[in-house]
Amino acid sequence: MKRIRLLLFVIGVLFLAACGQEDTKEAANATDENVIKVGTVPDSFPVSFKEEDDLKGFSVDIVKEIVEEAGYEVEWVTSDWNGVLANLQSGKVDTAINFAATPERGETYNFTEPYYSSKAVIATAEKNDTLNKVEDIEGKEIATMMGTNFENVLAAEFPDLDYELITYESNDVVYTDLASGKVEGLIYGREQLLAQISERELPLRIVGEPFGDQPVALPFQKTEENDALIEELNEATNRLKENGKFSEISLEYFGVDLLEDEK
């Protein structure tokens, strides 16, 4: 009889333990479902960069506001750009910032509405007097940053221009080479360049006028669950644009309201 009671007691303990584990799993899953893992690089001022171990930047602040406005939390995952792409493809992150929403990438991912569009421009050294308009890059070595899509914008706008394209992985290196004349020009976003030139007092200038837009949005794997999440994030983005938060962050980092470009 004692053995039977002992067996029933053990079974009861195991049952309660199993229930406790299930409750823990459900709590963990509920927590995970409320968190959006976002991939980014830590060295792309002013859109995403680390300052005293704190992740900051225009895209960092904007995306954090969007996610929280939609009722979620952000978990940042930093790596180099190749790591960001690998994590996105493997599902180690849910989405990524500073991601150009191109038709080619649209074959793999579904995108939120762009949270901003960067104006494509050419930059050169202040002392360089050979580049005064975009067409002047003919026959010259022109830099581009890995992970950006501005070279495709340039090719679409000026399909007959012939130049040598050099891809850089580091912002610091490309700015040094550009200022020294090692490369004649850089294809990049106007907003990022204006902030870099102002903040770091770089001896660079922008050539002529912007020649195209590059929409930037949040990519997600193509699933019904993600499509529903995208709708929530789009609604949150619109609310931030309407209540002035978007303009506030834009002015903080760029000194201009990017919403004005959309009007």
PDB file of C-alpha atoms in Angstrom:
ATOM      1  CA  MET A   1       0.000   0.000   0.000  1.00  0.00           C
ATOM      2  CA  LYS A   2       2.850   2.328   0.920  1.00  0.00           C
ATOM      3  CA  ARG A   3       4.502   1.540  -2.406  1.00  0.00           C
ATOM      4  CA  ILE A   4       1.320   2.474  -4.277  1.00  0.00           C
ATOM      5  CA  ARG A   5       1.049   5.761  -2.396  1.00  0.00           C
ATOM      6  CA  LEU A   6       4.703   6.521  -3.097  1.00  0.00           C
ATOM      7  CA  LEU A   7       4.250   5.787  -6.790  1.00  0.00           C
ATOM      8  CA  LEU A   8       1.204   8.062  -6.958  1.00  0.00           C
ATOM      9  CA  PHE A   9       3.144  10.803  -5.179  1.00  0.00           C
ATOM     10  CA  VAL A  10       6.047  10.533  -7.656  1.00  0.00           C
ATOM     11  CA  ILE A  11       3.650  10.613 -10.596  1.00  0.00           C
ATOM     12  CA  GLY A  12       1.976  13.684  -9.130  1.00  0.00           C
ATOM     13  CA  VAL A  13       5.317  15.459  -8.688  1.00  0.00           C
ATOM     14  CA  LEU A  14       6.369  14.635 -12.246  1.00  0.00           C
ATOM     15  CA  PHE A  15       3.018  15.856 -13.556  1.00  0.00           C
ATOM     16  CA  LEU A  16       3.327  19.157 -11.711  1.00  0.00           C
ATOM     17  CA  ALA A  17       6.918  19.548 -12.889  1.00  0.00           C
ATOM     18  CA  ALA A  18       5.856  18.924 -16.480  1.00  0.00           C
ATOM     19  CA  CYS A  19       3.072  21.493 -16.138  1.00  0.00           C
ATOM     20  CA  GLY A  20       5.577  23.952 -14.736  1.00  0.00           C
ATOM     21  CA  GLN A  21       7.880  23.375 -17.695  1.00  0.00           C
ATOM     22  CA  GLU A  22       5.001  23.895 -20.118  1.00  0.00           C
ATOM     23  CA  ASP A  23       4.029  27.111 -18.343  1.00  0.00           C
ATOM     24  CA  THR A  24       7.641  28.276 -18.573  1.00  0.00           C
ATOM     25  CA  LYS A  25       7.784  27.419 -22.275  1.00  0.00           C
ATOM     26  CA  GLU A  26       4.507  29.225 -22.916  1.00  0.00           C
ATOM     27  CA  ALA A  27       5.763  32.278 -21.030  1.00  0.00           C
ATOM     28  CA  ALA A  28       9.018  32.225 -23.014  1.00  0.00           C
ATOM     29  CA  ASN A  29       7.130  31.854 -26.283  1.00  0.00           C
ATOM     30  CA  ALA A  30       4.823  34.724 -25.348  1.00  0.00           C
ATOM     31  CA  THR A  31       7.865  36.855 -24.608  1.00  0.00           C
ATOM     32  CA  ASP A  32       9.556  35.840 -27.879  1.00  0.00           C
ATOM     33  CA  GLU A  33       6.410  36.684 -29.835  1.00  0.00           C
ATOM     34  CA  ASN A  34       6.507  40.222 -28.465  1.00  0.00           C
ATOM     35  CA  VAL A  35      10.141  40.771 -29.494  1.00  0.00           C
ATOM     36  CA  ILE A  36      11.344  41.688 -32.977  1.00  0.00           C
ATOM     37  CA  LYS A  37      15.010  40.875 -33.588  1.00  0.00           C
ATOM     38  CA  VAL A  38      16.578  43.525 -35.788  1.00  0.00           C
ATOM     39  CA  GLY A  39      19.955  43.213 -37.503  1.00  0.00           C
ATOM     40  CA  THR A  40      22.238  46.185 -38.051  1.00  0.00           C
ATOM     41  CA  VAL A  41      25.855  47.279 -38.344  1.00  0.00           C
ATOM     42  CA  PRO A  42      27.462  49.255 -35.491  1.00  0.00           C
ATOM     43  CA  ASP A  43      29.607  51.601 -37.592  1.00  0.00           C
ATOM     44  CA  SER A  44      27.367  53.412 -40.071  1.00  0.00           C
ATOM     45  CA  PHE A  45      27.020  56.960 -38.735  1.00  0.00           C
ATOM     46  CA  PRO A  46      24.500  58.577 -38.677  1.00  0.00           C
ATOM     47  CA  VAL A  47      21.983  55.788 -39.366  1.00  0.00           C
ATOM     48  CA  SER A  48      23.347  53.151 -36.948  1.00  0.00           C
ATOM     49  CA  PHE A  49      26.434  53.434 -34.765  1.00  0.00           C
ATOM     50  CA  LYS A  50      27.717  52.655 -31.298  1.00  0.00           C
ATOM     51  CA  GLU A  51      28.629  55.366 -28.827  1.00  0.00           C
ATOM     52  CA  GLU A  52      29.959  54.171 -25.461  1.00  0.00           C
ATOM     53  CA  ASP A  53      28.359  50.768 -26.119  1.00  0.00           C
ATOM     54  CA  ASP A  54      24.963  52.366 -26.811  1.00  0.00           C
ATOM     55  CA  LEU A  55      23.452  51.764 -30.241  1.00  0.00           C
ATOM     56  CA  LYS A  56      22.270  55.041 -31.746  1.00  0.00           C
ATOM     57  CA  GLY A  57      21.395  56.573 -35.091  1.00  0.00           C
ATOM     58  CA  PHE A  58      18.552  57.777 -37.258  1.00  0.00           C
ATOM     59  CA  SER A  59      17.414  54.322 -38.378  1.00  0.00           C
ATOM     60  CA  VAL A  60      17.973  52.897 -34.890  1.00  0.00           C
ATOM     61  CA  ASP A  61      15.777  55.558 -33.275  1.00  0.00           C
ATOM     62  CA  ILE A  62      13.124  55.494 -36.002  1.00  0.00           C
ATOM     63  CA  VAL A  63      12.779  51.698 -36.056  1.00  0.00           C
ATOM     64  CA  LYS A  64      12.723  51.518 -32.243  1.00  0.00           C
ATOM     65  CA  GLU A  65       9.871  54.044 -32.218  1.00  0.00           C
ATOM     66  CA  ILE A  66       7.995  52.170 -34.961  1.00  0.00           C
ATOM     67  CA  VAL A  67       8.317  48.796 -33.224  1.00  0.00           C
ATOM     68  CA  GLU A  68       7.305  50.154 -29.814  1.00  0.00           C
ATOM     69  CA  GLU A  69       4.408  52.122 -31.324  1.00  0.00           C
ATOM     70  CA  ALA A  70       3.165  48.822 -32.776  1.00  0.00           C
ATOM     71  CA  GLY A  71       3.340  47.212 -29.315  1.00  0.00           C
ATOM     72  CA  TYR A  72       6.555  45.204 -29.616  1.00  0.00           C
ATOM     73  CA  GLU A  73      10.067  45.305 -28.193  1.00  0.00           C
ATOM     74  CA  VAL A  74      13.342  45.493 -30.139  1.00  0.00           C
ATOM     75  CA  GLU A  75      16.275  43.141 -29.707  1.00  0.00           C
ATOM     76  CA  TRP A  76      19.293  44.457 -31.627  1.00  0.00           C
ATOM     77  CA  VAL A  77      21.732  42.052 -33.260  1.00  0.00           C
ATOM     78  CA  THR A  78      24.906  43.758 -34.549  1.00  0.00           C
ATOM     79  CA  SER A  79      27.443  42.406 -37.032  1.00  0.00           C
ATOM     80  CA  ASP A  80      29.151  43.446 -40.240  1.00  0.00           C
ATOM     81  CA  TRP A  81      26.898  43.797 -43.286  1.00  0.00           C
ATOM     82  CA  ASN A  82      27.571  40.269 -44.549  1.00  0.00           C
ATOM     83  CA  GLY A  83      26.530  39.010 -41.122  1.00  0.00           C
ATOM     84  CA  VAL A  84      23.326  41.059 -41.260  1.00  0.00           C
ATOM     85  CA  LEU A  85      22.416  39.470 -44.591  1.00  0.00           C
ATOM     86  CA  ALA A  86      23.296  35.966 -43.385  1.00  0.00           C
ATOM     87  CA  ASN A  87      21.264  36.394 -40.180  1.00  0.00           C
ATOM     88  CA  LEU A  88      18.282  37.661 -42.153  1.00  0.00           C
ATOM     89  CA  GLN A  89      18.429  34.783 -44.611  1.00  0.00           C
ATOM     90  CA  SER A  90      18.785  32.160 -41.869  1.00  0.00           C
ATOM     91  CA  GLY A  91      16.065  33.640 -39.647  1.00  0.00           C
ATOM     92  CA  LYS A  92      18.403  34.548 -36.776  1.00  0.00           C
ATOM     93  CA  VAL A  93      16.930  38.038 -37.038  1.00  0.00           C
ATOM     94  CA  ASP A  94      13.409  38.973 -38.080  1.00  0.00           C
ATOM     95  CA  THR A  95      14.371  42.042 -40.064  1.00  0.00           C
ATOM     96  CA  ALA A  96      17.206  44.520 -40.704  1.00  0.00           C
ATOM     97  CA  ILE A  97      17.635  48.280 -40.879  1.00  0.00           C
ATOM     98  CA  ASN A  98      19.372  50.392 -43.551  1.00  0.00           C
ATOM     99  CA  PHE A  99      17.992  47.927 -46.115  1.00  0.00           C
ATOM    100  CA  ALA A 100      17.343  49.182 -49.626  1.00  0.00           C
ATOM    101  CA  ALA A 101      13.944  48.026 -50.846  1.00  0.00           C
ATOM    102  CA  THR A 102      14.783  46.966 -54.401  1.00  0.00           C
ATOM    103  CA  PRO A 103      12.695  44.894 -56.849  1.00  0.00           C
ATOM    104  CA  GLU A 104      15.421  42.208 -56.793  1.00  0.00           C
ATOM    105  CA  ARG A 105      15.265  41.904 -53.008  1.00  0.00           C
ATOM    106  CA  GLY A 106      11.481  41.943 -53.252  1.00  0.00           C
ATOM    107  CA  GLU A 107      11.699  38.501 -54.840  1.00  0.00           C
ATOM    108  CA  THR A 108      13.005  37.164 -51.527  1.00  0.00           C
ATOM    109  CA  TYR A 109      11.458  39.466 -48.929  1.00  0.00           C
ATOM    110  CA  ASN A 110       8.283  41.406 -48.299  1.00  0.00           C
ATOM    111  CA  PHE A 111       8.834  44.989 -47.175  1.00  0.00           C
ATOM    112  CA  THR A 112       7.159  47.483 -44.944  1.00  0.00           C
ATOM    113  CA  GLU A 113       6.407  50.829 -46.504  1.00  0.00           C
ATOM    114  CA  PRO A 114       9.685  52.807 -46.751  1.00  0.00           C
ATOM    115  CA  TYR A 115      10.378  54.716 -43.566  1.00  0.00           C
ATOM    116  CA  TYR A 116      12.472  57.126 -45.625  1.00  0.00           C
ATOM    117  CA  SER A 117      14.029  57.534 -49.062  1.00  0.00           C
ATOM    118  CA  SER A 118      17.657  58.523 -49.343  1.00  0.00           C
ATOM    119  CA  LYS A 119      18.621  60.880 -52.141  1.00  0.00           C
ATOM    120  CA  ALA A 120      21.458  59.492 -54.269  1.00  0.00           C
ATOM    121  CA  VAL A 121      24.392  61.846 -54.846  1.00  0.00           C
ATOM    122  CA  ILE A 122      28.076  61.906 -55.775  1.00  0.00           C
ATOM    123  CA  ALA A 123      30.608  63.243 -53.262  1.00  0.00           C
ATOM    124  CA  THR A 124      34.212  64.236 -53.914  1.00  0.00           C
ATOM    125  CA  ALA A 125      37.113  65.940 -52.144  1.00  0.00           C
ATOM    126  CA  GLU A 126      36.793  69.672 -51.511  1.00  0.00           C
ATOM    127  CA  LYS A 127      40.000  70.267 -53.465  1.00  0.00           C
ATOM    128  CA  ASN A 128      38.819  68.227 -56.450  1.00  0.00           C
ATOM    129  CA  ASP A 129      37.845  70.633 -59.241  1.00  0.00           C
ATOM    130  CA  THR A 130      37.267  68.012 -61.939  1.00  0.00           C
ATOM    131  CA  LEU A 131      33.866  66.833 -60.668  1.00  0.00           C
ATOM    132  CA  ASN A 132      31.152  69.471 -60.871  1.00  0.00           C
ATOM    133  CA  LYS A 133      28.265  67.429 -62.214  1.00  0.00           C
ATOM    134  CA  VAL A 134      27.407  63.736 -62.249  1.00  0.00           C
ATOM    135  CA  GLU A 135      28.488  63.301 -65.882  1.00  0.00           C
ATOM    136  CA  ASP A 136      32.050  64.276 -64.889  1.00  0.00           C
ATOM    137  CA  ILE A 137      32.646  60.821 -63.371  1.00  0.00           C
ATOM    138  CA  GLU A 138      33.097  59.475 -66.925  1.00  0.00           C
ATOM    139  CA  GLY A 139      36.290  57.401 -67.046  1.00  0.00           C
ATOM    140  CA  LYS A 140      37.052  57.837 -63.323  1.00  0.00           C
ATOM    141  CA  GLU A 141      37.307  55.526 -60.308  1.00  0.00           C
ATOM    142  CA  ILE A 142      34.153  55.876 -58.219  1.00  0.00           C
ATOM    143  CA  ALA A 143      33.558  54.273 -54.814  1.00  0.00           C
ATOM    144  CA  THR A 144      30.436  52.644 -53.410  1.00  0.00           C
ATOM    145  CA  MET A 145      29.674  51.159 -49.996  1.00  0.00           C
ATOM    146  CA  MET A 146      28.927  47.451 -49.595  1.00  0.00           C
ATOM    147  CA  GLY A 147      25.267  46.844 -48.832  1.00  0.00           C
ATOM    148  CA  THR A 148      24.007  50.007 -50.516  1.00  0.00           C
ATOM    149  CA  ASN A 149      22.163  50.179 -53.806  1.00  0.00           C
ATOM    150  CA  PHE A 150      23.089  53.673 -54.967  1.00  0.00           C
ATOM    151  CA  GLU A 151      25.233  52.384 -57.835  1.00  0.00           C
ATOM    152  CA  ASN A 152      22.103  50.805 -59.348  1.00  0.00           C
ATOM    153  CA  VAL A 153      20.256  54.115 -59.004  1.00  0.00           C
ATOM    154  CA  LEU A 154      23.149  55.820 -60.808  1.00  0.00           C
ATOM    155  CA  ALA A 155      23.203  53.198 -63.563  1.00  0.00           C
ATOM    156  CA  ALA A 156      19.462  53.580 -64.075  1.00  0.00           C
ATOM    157  CA  GLU A 157      19.654  57.383 -64.281  1.00  0.00           C
ATOM    158  CA  PHE A 158      22.852  57.525 -66.365  1.00  0.00           C
ATOM    159  CA  PRO A 159      23.053  54.241 -68.294  1.00  0.00           C
ATOM    160  CA  ASP A 160      25.643  55.517 -70.780  1.00  0.00           C
ATOM    161  CA  LEU A 161      28.237  56.679 -68.252  1.00  0.00           C
ATOM    162  CA  ASP A 162      31.450  54.632 -68.192  1.00  0.00           C
ATOM    163  CA  TYR A 163      33.390  54.560 -64.908  1.00  0.00           C
ATOM    164  CA  GLU A 164      35.223  52.067 -62.692  1.00  0.00           C
ATOM    165  CA  LEU A 165      33.291  51.080 -59.586  1.00  0.00           C
ATOM    166  CA  ILE A 166      35.236  50.200 -56.400  1.00  0.00           C
ATOM    167  CA  THR A 167      33.358  48.647 -53.465  1.00  0.00           C
ATOM    168  CA  TYR A 168      34.385  49.515 -49.897  1.00  0.00           C
ATOM    169  CA  GLU A 169      33.412  47.746 -46.676  1.00  0.00           C
ATOM    170  CA  SER A 170      34.411  50.552 -44.284  1.00  0.00           C
ATOM    171  CA  ASN A 171      33.088  54.111 -44.119  1.00  0.00           C
ATOM    172  CA  ASP A 172      36.305  55.377 -42.534  1.00  0.00           C
ATOM    173  CA  VAL A 173      38.489  53.956 -45.299  1.00  0.00           C
ATOM    174  CA  VAL A 174      36.360  55.287 -48.137  1.00  0.00           C
ATOM    175  CA  TYR A 175      36.239  58.798 -46.667  1.00  0.00           C
ATOM    176  CA  THR A 176      40.021  58.795 -46.234  1.00  0.00           C
ATOM    177  CA  ASP A 177      40.594  57.607 -49.799  1.00  0.00           C
ATOM    178  CA  LEU A 178      38.084  60.120 -51.129  1.00  0.00           C
ATOM    179  CA  ALA A 179      39.636  63.068 -49.287  1.00  0.00           C
ATOM    180  CA  SER A 180      43.133  62.075 -50.433  1.00  0.00           C
ATOM    181  CA  GLY A 181      42.089  61.630 -54.071  1.00  0.00           C
ATOM    182  CA  LYS A 182      42.735  57.883 -54.205  1.00  0.00           C
ATOM    183  CA  VAL A 183      39.230  57.623 -55.626  1.00  0.00           C
ATOM    184  CA  GLU A 184      37.587  60.562 -57.368  1.00  0.00           C
ATOM    185  CA  GLY A 185      34.027  60.167 -56.177  1.00  0.00           C
ATOM    186  CA  LEU A 186      31.639  58.273 -53.891  1.00  0.00           C
ATOM    187  CA  ILE A 187      28.069  57.248 -54.704  1.00  0.00           C
ATOM    188  CA  TYR A 188      26.100  57.507 -51.489  1.00  0.00           C
ATOM    189  CA  GLY A 189      23.038  58.933 -49.740  1.00  0.00           C
ATOM    190  CA  ARG A 190      22.785  62.694 -49.408  1.00  0.00           C
ATOM    191  CA  GLU A 191      21.538  62.591 -45.812  1.00  0.00           C
ATOM    192  CA  GLN A 192      24.329  60.328 -44.559  1.00  0.00           C
ATOM    193  CA  LEU A 193      26.957  62.417 -46.340  1.00  0.00           C
ATOM    194  CA  LEU A 194      25.668  65.741 -45.009  1.00  0.00           C
ATOM    195  CA  ALA A 195      25.717  64.377 -41.458  1.00  0.00           C
ATOM    196  CA  GLN A 196      29.205  62.880 -41.855  1.00  0.00           C
ATOM    197  CA  ILE A 197      30.673  66.031 -43.393  1.00  0.00           C
ATOM    198  CA  SER A 198      29.164  68.206 -40.656  1.00  0.00           C
ATOM    199  CA  GLU A 199      29.868  65.980 -37.644  1.00  0.00           C
ATOM    200  CA  ARG A 200      33.408  64.964 -38.584  1.00  0.00           C
ATOM    201  CA  GLU A 201      34.360  68.094 -40.520  1.00  0.00           C
ATOM    202  CA  LEU A 202      35.342  65.975 -43.521  1.00  0.00           C
ATOM    203  CA  PRO A 203      36.996  67.848 -46.413  1.00  0.00           C
ATOM    204  CA  LEU A 204      34.336  66.662 -48.862  1.00  0.00           C
ATOM    205  CA  ARG A 205      31.586  68.228 -50.938  1.00  0.00           C
ATOM    206  CA  ILE A 206      28.510  67.008 -52.788  1.00  0.00           C
ATOM    207  CA  VAL A 207      28.571  67.251 -56.564  1.00  0.00           C
ATOM    208  CA  GLY A 208      25.552  68.908 -58.179  1.00  0.00           C
ATOM    209  CA  GLU A 209      22.022  67.810 -57.343  1.00  0.00           C
ATOM    210  CA  PRO A 210      20.573  64.443 -56.214  1.00  0.00           C
ATOM    211  CA  PHE A 211      19.840  62.161 -59.167  1.00  0.00           C
ATOM    212  CA  GLY A 212      17.527  59.550 -57.682  1.00  0.00           C
ATOM    213  CA  ASP A 213      15.837  58.093 -54.617  1.00  0.00           C
ATOM    214  CA  GLN A 214      16.623  54.901 -52.754  1.00  0.00           C
ATOM    215  CA  PRO A 215      13.688  53.765 -50.572  1.00  0.00           C
ATOM    216  CA  VAL A 216      14.699  52.161 -47.270  1.00  0.00           C
ATOM    217  CA  ALA A 217      12.302  49.723 -45.582  1.00  0.00           C
ATOM    218  CA  LEU A 218      12.182  46.759 -43.198  1.00  0.00           C
ATOM    219  CA  PRO A 219      12.461  43.345 -44.942  1.00  0.00           C
ATOM    220  CA  PHE A 220      10.719  40.215 -43.668  1.00  0.00           C
ATOM    221  CA  GLN A 221      10.573  36.609 -44.805  1.00  0.00           C
ATOM    222  CA  LYS A 222       7.505  35.894 -46.934  1.00  0.00           C
ATOM    223  CA  THR A 223       4.996  34.436 -44.448  1.00  0.00           C
ATOM    224  CA  GLU A 224       1.367  35.243 -43.605  1.00  0.00           C
ATOM    225  CA  GLU A 225       2.388  36.006 -40.015  1.00  0.00           C
ATOM    226  CA  ASN A 226       4.994  38.500 -41.200  1.00  0.00           C
ATOM    227  CA  ASP A 227       2.530  40.089 -43.624  1.00  0.00           C
ATOM    228  CA  ALA A 228       0.220  40.796 -40.678  1.00  0.00           C
ATOM    229  CA  LEU A 229       3.174  42.234 -38.735  1.00  0.00           C
ATOM    230  CA  ILE A 230       4.089  44.436 -41.688  1.00  0.00           C
ATOM    231  CA  GLU A 231       0.591  45.935 -41.635  1.00  0.00           C
ATOM    232  CA  GLU A 232       0.958  46.741 -37.942  1.00  0.00           C
ATOM    233  CA  LEU A 233       4.349  48.368 -38.510  1.00  0.00           C
ATOM    234  CA  ASN A 234       3.011  50.395 -41.452  1.00  0.00           C
ATOM    235  CA  GLU A 235       0.192  51.752 -39.305  1.00  0.00           C
ATOM    236  CA  ALA A 236       2.688  52.628 -36.566  1.00  0.00           C
ATOM    237  CA  THR A 237       4.947  54.401 -39.077  1.00  0.00           C
ATOM    238  CA  ASN A 238       2.056  56.536 -40.323  1.00  0.00           C
ATOM    239  CA  ARG A 239       1.166  57.533 -36.765  1.00  0.00           C
ATOM    240  CA  LEU A 240       4.762  58.625 -36.087  1.00  0.00           C
ATOM    241  CA  LYS A 241       4.765  60.733 -39.236  1.00  0.00           C
ATOM    242  CA  GLU A 242       1.475  62.340 -38.254  1.00  0.00           C
ATOM    243  CA  ASN A 243       2.386  63.086 -34.625  1.00  0.00           C
ATOM    244  CA  GLY A 244       5.719  64.731 -35.486  1.00  0.00           C
ATOM    245  CA  LYS A 245       8.063  62.108 -33.985  1.00  0.00           C
ATOM    246  CA  PHE A 246       9.519  61.205 -37.383  1.00  0.00           C
ATOM    247  CA  SER A 247      10.308  64.839 -38.159  1.00  0.00           C
ATOM    248  CA  GLU A 248      11.856  65.317 -34.708  1.00  0.00           C
ATOM    249  CA  ILE A 249      14.301  62.418 -35.196  1.00  0.00           C
ATOM    250  CA  SER A 250      15.068  63.481 -38.772  1.00  0.00           C
ATOM    251  CA  LEU A 251      15.955  67.007 -37.683  1.00  0.00           C
ATOM    252  CA  GLU A 252      18.126  65.675 -34.851  1.00  0.00           C
ATOM    253  CA  TYR A 253      20.365  63.631 -37.144  1.00  0.00           C
ATOM    254  CA  PHE A 254      20.223  65.422 -40.496  1.00  0.00           C
ATOM    255  CA  GLY A 255      19.172  68.972 -39.749  1.00  0.00           C
ATOM    256  CA  VAL A 256      16.389  68.587 -42.321  1.00  0.00           C
ATOM    257  CA  ASP A 257      12.900  67.097 -42.177  1.00  0.00           C
ATOM    258  CA  LEU A 258      12.913  64.158 -44.568  1.00  0.00           C
ATOM    259  CA  LEU A 259       9.122  64.283 -44.708  1.00  0.00           C
ATOM    260  CA  GLU A 260       9.471  67.475 -46.733  1.00  0.00           C
ATOM    261  CA  ASP A 261      11.003  65.384 -49.529  1.00  0.00           C
ATOM    262  CA  GLU A 262       7.831  63.271 -49.674  1.00  0.00           C
ATOM    263  CA  LYS A 263       5.538  66.258 -50.316  1.00  0.00           C
TER     264      LYS A 263
END
